[in-house]
């Protein structure tokens, strides 16, 4: 692959593009366009922006991703979580409905795009690994609950405000006496209908004898049906005059491409939120892209995905949109509809552009409650309480990070939740790494295998202490290793040799090297030799560049069994002679940890 093809993947798949592929992409584009129109309007509403901004964010970004992206099925555009983060970030700087609010959202998209492109060019995709899966899962669950609660005001037809669950619910409760019952009827009916469409319509259509492909298409068009019916009802009965909030006039036509003005104070204020949006959006997008690519034995390039998503956000900013990323639901629909290349996204962009030009006057009477119902149904699918239960059962530390992310996001806001989750994950990782698992090991009778004395029936001697460390050695855990060895030697006055078994040690940093030198020196003063065994090649290469091996009081053994035979041949002989005629696996294995 040439350098040009690497940064412009369209040059790779484009040269093999044919009529059959184009047909598949066109069919997928039609289905995704039908789905994306109400979603784009709804997510713009969630972000606190005029509805047409959601359409703008669904045109040029798709074209940009088609040029720079590597996923064949990823559908880029506004998504719920990023819309919520946009509202949270921009709401701190400007009032909704003002030109300043829209301008800040556009700048946020540009900053996010520039950061993503820079991360891609410098191959910094690994930074997304700072967000552990429990933190991401917790954040998305909390965001789903937060988004759903924020839409209750539109379904009930009451004024409400706030960026935390407490503020939103308190505000809604204080205005319950102002419920518009017509609005509530529209919102509740739309919500029930959309849940039924999502869960039951496809099965009903299949039982009626409809082909699976057609049944899928009609089921995906459920939100369009809700929009059409409620809009017609609103127009016929003039519900806007009866207190029902409607979308109102949506400007027809396409935006004129232009760069946002530079305001250093605004850019600095949005830099932090832009970075969070970039990382969260990238993690969500690349997870979806990798999942879909694996189903067709394709692959994506994460660093190029950063560039593709960055270009999409820059395109969104230029065209008057707000931050975008790859959406799970629409990407799955795109994949299931048969999208073969990123060109399906470009065709979808054409469909959205045509809708922006010709269909927006038809949406004037669209009730906001219908869009709110669309959002609620979409985001509640993100809420995964089962993941909380599974994480609690598997890892209490990961559960702590997940629970903290959920609670802080719900009650303090989006950005504090993400920062707290990442910080806690890193802190817990460092804590676990600073106290690595270490095991005194003995030889399994009749074999050359060494296992934990607390979990297996093994043979040990009094002269040799064999300690296995199951972690790389670095500054955070080197002192813990020292303390553990000194304590073990102090409790065993007959010890003549200490062997540090290193099969899991992938690196020894400078701090750990100093600790090993100190251990060697202290044991020498105690009349105990210090040995290493099963040291990996790259680690050994680095040790050879120092004088540690020259000053080592013991030896470096290829295997732990070699060490036992050389240092305590009697114990090795006893272990060999204890081989039973028939050894049950359960006798040698006492647990999942070796």
Coordinates of C-alpha atoms in Angstrom, one line a residue:
X1 CA 0.0 0.0 0.0
X2 CA 1.4 3.4 -1.0
X3 CA 1.6 6.3 1.4
X4 CA -1.2 8.1 -0.6
X5 CA -3.5 5.0 -0.3
X6 CA -2.8 4.8 3.4
X7 CA -4.1 8.3 4.0
X8 CA -6.7 8.2 1.3
X9 CA -8.3 4.7 1.5
X10 CA -10.8 5.6 -1.2
X11 CA -7.9 5.1 -3.7
X12 CA -7.7 1.5 -2.6
X13 CA -11.3 0.4 -2.7
X14 CA -12.3 2.9 -5.3
X15 CA -10.3 1.3 -8.1
X16 CA -12.3 -2.0 -7.6
X17 CA -15.7 -0.3 -7.5
X18 CA -18.2 -1.7 -9.9
X19 CA -21.9 -1.7 -10.7
X20 CA -22.8 -4.5 -8.3
X21 CA -21.1 -2.8 -5.4
X22 CA -22.7 0.5 -6.3
X23 CA -26.2 -1.2 -6.2
X24 CA -25.5 -2.6 -2.7
X25 CA -24.3 0.8 -1.5
X26 CA -27.3 2.6 -2.9
X27 CA -29.8 0.2 -1.3
X28 CA -28.1 0.6 2.1
X29 CA -28.0 4.4 1.6
X30 CA -31.8 4.6 1.0
X31 CA -32.5 2.7 4.2
X32 CA -30.0 4.6 6.4
X33 CA -31.3 7.9 4.9
X34 CA -34.8 7.1 6.0
X35 CA -33.5 6.3 9.5
X36 CA -31.1 9.2 9.7
X37 CA -33.5 12.1 9.0
X38 CA -35.6 11.9 12.2
X39 CA -32.4 10.9 14.2
X40 CA -30.5 13.9 13.0
X41 CA -33.4 16.3 13.9
X42 CA -33.8 14.6 17.3
X43 CA -30.1 14.6 18.2
X44 CA -29.8 18.3 17.3
X45 CA -32.7 19.0 19.7
X46 CA -30.8 17.0 22.3
X47 CA -27.7 19.1 21.7
X48 CA -29.8 22.3 22.2
X49 CA -29.3 23.3 18.6
X50 CA -31.8 24.1 15.8
X51 CA -33.0 20.9 14.0
X52 CA -31.5 21.8 10.7
X53 CA -28.0 21.7 12.3
X54 CA -28.5 17.9 12.7
X55 CA -29.1 17.6 9.0
X56 CA -26.1 19.7 8.2
X57 CA -24.0 17.4 10.4
X58 CA -25.2 14.4 8.3
X59 CA -24.0 15.6 4.9
X60 CA -20.4 16.6 4.4
X61 CA -19.1 14.5 7.4
X62 CA -20.3 11.4 5.6
X63 CA -18.5 12.4 2.4
X64 CA -15.3 13.1 4.3
X65 CA -15.4 9.8 6.0
X66 CA -16.0 8.0 2.6
X67 CA -12.7 9.6 1.5
X68 CA -10.6 9.1 4.6
X69 CA -12.3 6.2 6.6
X70 CA -11.3 2.6 6.5
X71 CA -14.5 0.9 7.7
X72 CA -16.8 -0.4 4.9
X73 CA -20.0 -0.1 7.1
X74 CA -19.5 2.6 9.6
X75 CA -22.1 5.4 9.4
X76 CA -21.0 8.7 10.7
X77 CA -23.2 11.5 12.0
X78 CA -24.8 12.9 15.2
X79 CA -25.1 10.4 18.0
X80 CA -26.8 10.7 21.4
X81 CA -23.8 10.6 23.7
X82 CA -21.8 13.2 21.8
X83 CA -24.9 15.4 21.5
X84 CA -25.3 15.3 25.3
X85 CA -21.6 16.2 25.7
X86 CA -22.0 19.0 23.3
X87 CA -24.9 20.4 25.2
X88 CA -23.0 20.1 28.5
X89 CA -19.9 21.8 27.1
X90 CA -21.5 24.6 25.2
X91 CA -24.2 25.2 27.8
X92 CA -21.6 26.5 30.2
X93 CA -20.6 29.2 27.8
X94 CA -23.8 30.4 26.0
X95 CA -27.5 30.4 26.2
X96 CA -29.4 27.9 24.0
X97 CA -31.0 29.5 21.0
X98 CA -28.5 32.2 20.6
X99 CA -26.0 32.6 17.8
X100 CA -23.2 32.3 20.3
X101 CA -24.4 28.8 21.3
X102 CA -24.4 27.6 17.7
X103 CA -21.0 29.2 17.1
X104 CA -19.5 27.5 20.1
X105 CA -20.9 24.1 18.9
X106 CA -19.3 24.6 15.5
X107 CA -16.0 25.5 17.1
X108 CA -16.3 22.4 19.3
X109 CA -16.6 20.3 16.1
X110 CA -13.6 22.0 14.5
X111 CA -11.4 21.5 17.6
X112 CA -12.5 17.9 17.9
X113 CA -11.6 17.3 14.3
X114 CA -8.2 18.9 14.5
X115 CA -7.4 16.9 17.6
X116 CA -8.5 13.6 16.0
X117 CA -6.4 14.3 12.9
X118 CA -3.4 15.2 15.0
X119 CA -3.8 12.0 17.0
X120 CA -4.0 10.0 13.8
X121 CA -1.0 11.6 12.2
X122 CA 1.1 11.0 15.4
X123 CA -0.4 7.5 15.8
X124 CA -1.9 8.2 19.2
X125 CA -4.8 5.9 18.9
X126 CA -3.5 4.0 21.9
X127 CA -4.6 6.9 24.2
X128 CA -8.1 5.6 23.9
X129 CA -7.0 2.6 25.9
X130 CA -6.9 4.9 29.0
X131 CA -10.7 4.4 29.0
X132 CA -11.3 0.9 30.3
X133 CA -14.4 -1.0 29.1
X134 CA -16.1 -0.7 32.5
X135 CA -15.6 3.0 32.5
X136 CA -17.0 3.3 28.9
X137 CA -19.9 1.0 29.8
X138 CA -20.7 3.0 32.9
X139 CA -20.5 6.3 31.1
X140 CA -22.8 5.2 28.3
X141 CA -25.3 3.7 30.8
X142 CA -25.3 6.9 32.8
X143 CA -25.5 9.0 29.7
X144 CA -28.5 7.0 28.5
X145 CA -30.3 7.6 31.8
X146 CA -29.3 11.3 31.7
X147 CA -30.5 11.7 28.1
X148 CA -33.8 9.9 28.7
X149 CA -34.5 12.1 31.7
X150 CA -33.7 15.3 29.9
X151 CA -36.3 14.4 27.2
X152 CA -39.1 14.1 29.7
X153 CA -39.7 17.8 29.6
X154 CA -40.5 17.5 25.9
X155 CA -42.8 14.5 26.3
X156 CA -44.7 16.2 29.2
X157 CA -44.7 19.6 27.6
X158 CA -43.2 21.4 30.7
X159 CA -40.3 23.8 31.0
X160 CA -37.2 22.3 32.7
X161 CA -33.5 22.7 32.9
X162 CA -30.3 21.2 34.3
X163 CA -27.3 19.1 33.2
X164 CA -27.5 16.5 36.1
X165 CA -30.1 14.0 36.9
X166 CA -30.9 15.7 40.2
X167 CA -31.4 19.1 38.6
X168 CA -33.4 17.7 35.7
X169 CA -35.8 15.7 37.8
X170 CA -36.2 18.4 40.4
X171 CA -37.0 20.9 37.7
X172 CA -39.6 18.6 36.1
X173 CA -41.2 17.8 39.4
X174 CA -41.6 21.5 40.2
X175 CA -43.5 22.0 36.9
X176 CA -45.7 18.9 36.9
X177 CA -48.8 21.1 37.4
X178 CA -48.1 22.6 33.9
X179 CA -48.3 19.3 32.0
X180 CA -49.7 19.8 28.5
X181 CA -51.9 16.7 28.2
X182 CA -52.0 16.8 24.4
X183 CA -48.2 16.9 24.3
X184 CA -48.1 14.0 26.8
X185 CA -50.5 12.0 24.7
X186 CA -48.3 12.5 21.6
X187 CA -45.1 11.7 23.5
X188 CA -46.4 8.7 25.3
X189 CA -48.0 7.2 22.2
X190 CA -44.9 7.8 20.1
X191 CA -42.7 6.2 22.7
X192 CA -44.9 3.1 23.0
X193 CA -45.2 2.8 19.3
X194 CA -41.4 3.1 18.7
X195 CA -40.7 0.5 21.4
X196 CA -43.2 -1.9 19.8
X197 CA -41.6 -1.2 16.3
X198 CA -38.2 -2.0 17.7
X199 CA -39.3 -5.2 19.5
X200 CA -42.3 -6.6 17.7
X201 CA -43.0 -5.2 14.3
X202 CA -40.3 -7.2 12.4
X203 CA -41.6 -10.5 13.9
X204 CA -45.2 -9.6 13.0
X205 CA -44.3 -8.8 9.4
X206 CA -42.4 -12.0 9.1
X207 CA -45.3 -14.0 10.4
X208 CA -47.5 -12.2 7.8
X209 CA -45.3 -13.7 5.1
X210 CA -43.2 -10.7 4.2
X211 CA -39.6 -11.2 3.0
X212 CA -37.0 -10.6 5.7
X213 CA -35.3 -7.8 3.8
X214 CA -38.6 -5.9 3.4
X215 CA -39.6 -6.6 7.0
X216 CA -36.3 -5.2 8.2
X217 CA -36.7 -2.1 6.1
X218 CA -40.2 -1.4 7.3
X219 CA -39.2 -1.9 10.9
X220 CA -36.3 0.5 10.6
X221 CA -38.8 3.1 9.1
X222 CA -40.8 3.1 12.3
X223 CA -39.5 6.6 13.4
X224 CA -40.4 8.0 10.0
X225 CA -43.9 6.7 10.4
X226 CA -44.2 8.3 13.9
X227 CA -42.9 11.6 12.5
X228 CA -45.3 11.5 9.5
X229 CA -48.4 10.7 11.5
X230 CA -47.8 13.1 14.4
X231 CA -46.8 15.9 11.9
X232 CA -50.0 15.4 9.9
X233 CA -52.1 15.4 13.1
X234 CA -50.4 18.5 14.4
X235 CA -51.0 20.3 11.1
X236 CA -54.7 19.2 10.7
X237 CA -55.7 20.0 14.3
X238 CA -53.4 23.1 14.7
X239 CA -51.9 21.6 17.8
X240 CA -49.3 24.4 18.0
X241 CA -52.0 26.8 18.9
X242 CA -53.0 24.4 21.8
X243 CA -49.7 24.6 23.6
X244 CA -48.0 21.7 21.8
X245 CA -44.4 22.7 21.0
X246 CA -43.6 22.1 17.3
X247 CA -40.3 22.2 15.5
X248 CA -41.3 25.3 13.5
X249 CA -39.9 26.6 10.3
X250 CA -36.7 24.8 9.2
X251 CA -34.7 26.7 6.7
X252 CA -34.5 25.0 3.3
X253 CA -31.3 24.8 1.4
X254 CA -27.7 23.8 2.1
X255 CA -25.3 25.7 4.4
X256 CA -22.6 27.8 2.8
X257 CA -19.2 26.3 3.8
X258 CA -17.2 28.6 6.0
X259 CA -14.7 28.3 8.8
X260 CA -15.7 29.6 12.2
X261 CA -14.0 32.7 13.5
X262 CA -11.1 32.4 15.8
X263 CA -11.7 33.5 19.4
X264 CA -8.8 32.4 21.6
X265 CA -10.8 32.5 24.9
X266 CA -13.6 30.4 23.4
X267 CA -11.2 27.9 21.9
X268 CA -9.3 27.5 25.1
X269 CA -12.6 27.1 27.1
X270 CA -13.7 24.3 24.7
X271 CA -10.3 22.5 24.4
X272 CA -10.9 20.2 27.3
X273 CA -14.4 19.2 26.3
X274 CA -13.2 18.8 22.7
X275 CA -10.6 16.3 23.8
X276 CA -13.1 14.3 25.8
X277 CA -15.5 14.2 22.9
X278 CA -12.7 13.2 20.6
X279 CA -11.7 10.2 22.7
X280 CA -15.2 9.1 23.6
X281 CA -16.3 9.4 20.0
X282 CA -13.3 7.5 18.8
X283 CA -13.7 4.7 21.2
X284 CA -17.4 4.3 20.4
X285 CA -16.7 4.5 16.7
X286 CA -13.8 2.2 16.4
X287 CA -15.5 -0.4 18.6
X288 CA -18.4 -0.5 16.2
X289 CA -16.2 -0.5 13.2
X290 CA -14.0 -3.4 14.4
X291 CA -17.1 -5.5 15.3
X292 CA -18.6 -5.1 11.9
X293 CA -15.3 -5.6 10.1
X294 CA -14.7 -8.8 11.9
X295 CA -18.0 -10.3 10.6
X296 CA -16.7 -10.0 7.0
X297 CA -13.1 -10.8 7.9
X298 CA -12.1 -7.3 7.0
X299 CA -9.9 -5.0 9.1
X300 CA -9.7 -1.3 9.9
X301 CA -6.7 0.9 10.7
X302 CA -7.4 2.6 14.1
X303 CA -4.9 5.5 13.4
X304 CA -6.5 6.1 10.0
X305 CA -9.9 6.0 11.7
X306 CA -8.7 8.9 13.8
X307 CA -8.0 10.9 10.6
X308 CA -11.3 9.8 9.1
X309 CA -13.3 10.9 12.1
X310 CA -11.2 14.1 12.4
X311 CA -11.9 15.0 8.7
X312 CA -15.6 14.3 9.3
X313 CA -15.7 16.7 12.3
X314 CA -13.8 19.4 10.4
X315 CA -16.3 18.9 7.5
X316 CA -19.2 19.2 10.0
X317 CA -17.7 22.5 11.4
X318 CA -17.2 23.9 7.9
X319 CA -20.9 23.1 7.0
X320 CA -22.4 24.6 10.1
X321 CA -22.7 21.3 12.0
X322 CA -21.6 20.0 15.4
X323 CA -19.4 17.1 16.6
X324 CA -20.1 13.7 15.0
X325 CA -18.9 10.2 15.3
X326 CA -19.8 6.6 14.1
X327 CA -23.2 5.6 15.4
X328 CA -23.9 2.0 16.6
X329 CA -27.5 1.7 15.5
X330 CA -27.2 3.3 12.0
X331 CA -23.9 1.4 11.4
X332 CA -25.6 -1.9 12.1
X333 CA -28.4 -0.9 9.8
X334 CA -25.9 0.1 7.1
X335 CA -24.1 -3.2 7.5
X336 CA -27.3 -5.3 7.5
X337 CA -28.6 -3.4 4.5
X338 CA -25.6 -4.6 2.5
X339 CA -23.2 -1.6 2.4
X340 CA -20.1 -2.8 0.7
X341 CA -17.9 0.3 0.8
X342 CA -17.8 3.8 2.5
X343 CA -19.5 5.1 -0.7
X344 CA -22.8 4.1 1.0
X345 CA -22.1 7.0 3.4
X346 CA -21.6 9.4 0.5
X347 CA -24.9 8.2 -1.1
X348 CA -26.6 8.7 2.3
X349 CA -25.2 12.3 2.3
X350 CA -26.8 12.9 -1.0
X351 CA -30.2 11.7 0.4
X352 CA -29.9 13.9 3.4
X353 CA -29.0 16.9 1.2
X354 CA -32.1 16.3 -0.9
X355 CA -34.2 16.1 2.2
X356 CA -32.7 19.3 3.5
X357 CA -33.5 21.0 0.2
X358 CA -37.0 19.8 -0.4
X359 CA -38.5 18.1 2.7
X360 CA -37.9 20.5 5.5
X361 CA -41.1 22.6 4.9
X362 CA -43.1 19.4 5.6
X363 CA -41.6 19.2 9.1
X364 CA -42.8 22.6 10.3
X365 CA -45.6 21.1 12.4
X366 CA -43.6 18.2 13.7
X367 CA -44.1 17.9 17.5
X368 CA -40.9 18.1 19.6
X369 CA -42.5 15.3 21.8
X370 CA -42.1 12.9 18.8
X371 CA -38.4 13.7 18.5
X372 CA -38.0 13.3 22.2
X373 CA -39.7 9.9 22.0
X374 CA -37.2 8.9 19.2
X375 CA -34.3 9.9 21.5
X376 CA -35.7 8.0 24.6
X377 CA -36.2 4.8 22.7
X378 CA -32.7 5.0 21.1
X379 CA -30.8 5.8 24.2
X380 CA -32.5 3.4 26.6
X381 CA -31.0 0.6 24.4
X382 CA -27.6 1.8 25.6
X383 CA -28.4 1.3 29.3
X384 CA -26.9 -2.0 30.4
X385 CA -27.6 -2.8 34.0
X386 CA -26.5 -6.4 33.3
X387 CA -23.0 -5.2 32.7
X388 CA -23.0 -3.6 36.2
X389 CA -24.0 -6.9 37.8
X390 CA -21.4 -8.9 35.7
X391 CA -18.6 -6.5 36.5
X392 CA -19.4 -6.6 40.3
X393 CA -19.2 -10.4 40.2
X394 CA -16.0 -10.4 38.3
X395 CA -13.9 -7.5 39.6
X396 CA -14.7 -5.3 42.6
X397 CA -12.0 -2.7 41.5
X398 CA -13.5 -2.4 38.0
X399 CA -16.9 -2.2 39.5
X400 CA -15.7 0.7 41.7
X401 CA -14.5 2.6 38.6
X402 CA -17.8 1.8 36.8
X403 CA -20.0 2.8 39.7
X404 CA -18.0 6.0 40.3
X405 CA -18.4 6.9 36.6
X406 CA -22.1 6.3 36.6
X407 CA -22.8 8.2 39.9
X408 CA -20.6 11.2 39.1
X409 CA -22.0 11.5 35.5
X410 CA -25.5 11.4 36.8
X411 CA -25.1 13.8 39.7
X412 CA -22.2 16.0 38.7
X413 CA -22.2 16.0 34.9
X414 CA -20.7 14.4 31.9
X415 CA -17.2 15.8 32.0
X416 CA -16.6 15.1 35.7
X417 CA -17.9 11.6 35.2
X418 CA -15.5 10.8 32.4
X419 CA -12.5 12.4 34.2
X420 CA -13.3 10.6 37.4
X421 CA -13.7 7.2 35.7
X422 CA -10.4 7.6 33.8
X423 CA -8.6 8.8 36.9
X424 CA -9.9 6.0 39.0
X425 CA -9.1 3.4 36.4
X426 CA -5.5 4.5 36.2
X427 CA -5.2 4.8 40.0
X428 CA -6.6 1.3 40.4
X429 CA -4.3 -0.1 37.7
X430 CA -1.3 1.5 39.4
X431 CA -2.4 0.1 42.8
X432 CA -2.7 -3.4 41.4
X433 CA 0.6 -3.1 39.5
X434 CA 2.3 -1.8 42.7
X435 CA 1.3 -5.0 44.5
X436 CA 1.8 -7.8 41.9
X437 CA 0.8 -11.3 42.6
X438 CA 3.8 -13.3 43.9
X439 CA 3.9 -17.0 44.7
X440 CA 6.2 -19.3 46.4
X441 CA 6.5 -22.2 44.0
X442 CA 7.4 -25.9 44.3
X443 CA 7.8 -28.7 41.7
X444 CA 4.9 -30.8 40.8
X445 CA 5.8 -34.5 41.6
X446 CA 7.0 -36.3 38.5
X447 CA 7.3 -33.3 36.3
X448 CA 9.4 -30.2 35.6
X449 CA 6.5 -27.8 36.3
X450 CA 6.4 -25.4 39.2
X451 CA 3.2 -24.2 40.8
X452 CA 2.0 -22.1 43.8
X453 CA 2.5 -24.0 47.1
X454 CA -0.9 -22.7 48.4
X455 CA -2.8 -24.1 45.5
X456 CA -1.1 -27.3 44.5
X457 CA 0.4 -30.4 45.9
X458 CA 4.1 -29.7 45.3
X459 CA 7.5 -30.6 46.7
X460 CA 9.8 -27.9 48.2
X461 CA 13.0 -27.9 50.1
X462 CA 14.4 -26.0 53.0
X463 CA 17.5 -24.7 51.2
X464 CA 15.9 -23.0 48.2
X465 CA 13.2 -20.3 48.1
X466 CA 11.7 -20.1 44.7
X467 CA 9.5 -17.0 44.2
X468 CA 7.6 -16.3 41.0
X469 CA 6.5 -12.7 40.3
X470 CA 3.6 -12.3 37.8
X471 CA 4.2 -8.8 36.7
X472 CA 6.8 -6.7 35.0
X473 CA 9.1 -4.9 37.5
X474 CA 9.0 -1.1 37.5
X475 CA 9.2 1.8 39.9
X476 CA 5.7 1.3 41.3
X477 CA 6.3 -2.3 42.5
X478 CA 10.0 -2.6 43.0
X479 CA 9.9 -1.7 46.7
X480 CA 7.1 -4.2 47.2
X481 CA 9.3 -6.9 45.7
X482 CA 12.2 -6.0 48.1
X483 CA 9.9 -6.1 51.2
X484 CA 8.4 -9.4 50.2
X485 CA 11.8 -11.1 49.7
X486 CA 13.3 -9.7 52.9
X487 CA 10.2 -10.9 54.9
X488 CA 10.3 -14.4 53.4
X489 CA 14.0 -14.8 54.0
X490 CA 13.7 -13.5 57.6
X491 CA 11.1 -16.3 58.3
X492 CA 13.3 -19.0 56.9
X493 CA 16.7 -19.2 58.7
X494 CA 17.8 -22.3 56.7
X495 CA 17.5 -20.6 53.3
X496 CA 20.7 -20.6 51.3
X497 CA 19.4 -19.6 47.9
X498 CA 16.6 -17.3 46.6
X499 CA 15.5 -17.8 43.0
X500 CA 13.4 -15.1 41.4
X501 CA 11.3 -16.9 38.7
X502 CA 10.6 -14.4 35.9
X503 CA 8.4 -16.0 33.2
X504 CA 5.9 -13.0 33.3
X505 CA 8.5 -10.3 33.6
X506 CA 8.4 -8.4 30.2
X507 CA 10.4 -5.4 31.4
X508 CA 12.7 -4.3 34.2
X509 CA 13.0 -0.5 34.5
X510 CA 15.8 1.5 36.1
X511 CA 14.1 1.7 39.5
X512 CA 13.5 -2.1 39.5
X513 CA 17.1 -2.7 38.5
X514 CA 18.3 -0.7 41.5
X515 CA 16.0 -2.8 43.7
X516 CA 17.4 -6.1 42.3
X517 CA 20.9 -4.8 43.0
X518 CA 19.9 -3.9 46.5
X519 CA 18.3 -7.3 47.0
X520 CA 21.4 -9.0 45.7
X521 CA 23.6 -6.9 48.1
X522 CA 21.3 -7.5 51.2
X523 CA 21.1 -11.2 50.6
X524 CA 24.8 -11.5 50.1
X525 CA 25.3 -9.9 53.5
X526 CA 22.9 -12.5 55.0
X527 CA 24.9 -15.3 53.4
X528 CA 22.2 -16.1 50.8
X529 CA 22.8 -16.3 47.1
X530 CA 20.4 -14.6 44.7
X531 CA 19.5 -16.2 41.4
X532 CA 17.2 -15.6 38.4
X533 CA 15.4 -18.1 36.2
X534 CA 13.3 -18.1 33.0
X535 CA 14.4 -14.5 32.1
X536 CA 13.0 -13.4 28.7
X537 CA 15.4 -12.5 25.9
X538 CA 14.7 -8.8 25.7
X539 CA 15.0 -8.4 29.4
X540 CA 18.3 -10.3 29.5
X541 CA 19.6 -8.1 26.7
X542 CA 19.1 -5.0 28.8
X543 CA 20.6 -6.6 31.9
X544 CA 23.7 -7.5 29.9
X545 CA 24.2 -3.7 29.3
X546 CA 24.7 -3.2 33.0
X547 CA 27.1 -4.6 35.6
X548 CA 24.2 -6.4 37.5
X549 CA 25.0 -9.8 36.1
X550 CA 28.7 -9.4 37.0
X551 CA 27.9 -8.7 40.6
X552 CA 25.1 -11.3 40.9
X553 CA 25.9 -13.7 43.7
X554 CA 24.1 -16.5 42.0
X555 CA 23.3 -17.6 38.4
X556 CA 20.7 -17.0 35.7
X557 CA 19.0 -20.3 34.9
X558 CA 17.2 -21.2 31.7
X559 CA 14.5 -22.9 33.6
X560 CA 13.3 -23.2 37.2
X561 CA 13.9 -27.0 37.0
X562 CA 17.5 -26.4 36.1
X563 CA 17.8 -24.1 39.1
X564 CA 16.3 -26.8 41.4
X565 CA 18.6 -29.5 40.1
X566 CA 21.7 -27.4 40.5
X567 CA 20.9 -25.8 43.9
X568 CA 18.9 -28.6 45.6
X569 CA 19.3 -31.9 43.8
X570 CA 18.0 -33.9 46.7
X571 CA 14.6 -32.1 46.5
X572 CA 14.5 -32.7 42.8
X573 CA 15.2 -36.4 43.3
X574 CA 12.4 -36.6 45.9
X575 CA 10.0 -34.9 43.6
X576 CA 10.9 -37.3 40.8
X577 CA 10.5 -40.4 43.0
X578 CA 7.0 -39.3 44.3
X579 CA 5.3 -39.8 40.9
X580 CA 2.1 -41.8 41.7
X581 CA 1.0 -44.6 39.5
X582 CA -2.2 -42.6 38.5
X583 CA -2.5 -39.0 39.3
X584 CA -5.9 -37.3 39.1
X585 CA -6.0 -33.8 37.6
X586 CA -8.0 -32.6 40.7
X587 CA -5.1 -33.7 42.9
X588 CA -2.7 -31.4 41.1
X589 CA -5.0 -28.5 40.4
X590 CA -6.6 -26.6 43.3
X591 CA -7.8 -23.4 41.6
X592 CA -7.8 -21.3 38.5
X593 CA -4.7 -19.4 39.3
X594 CA -1.2 -20.8 38.6

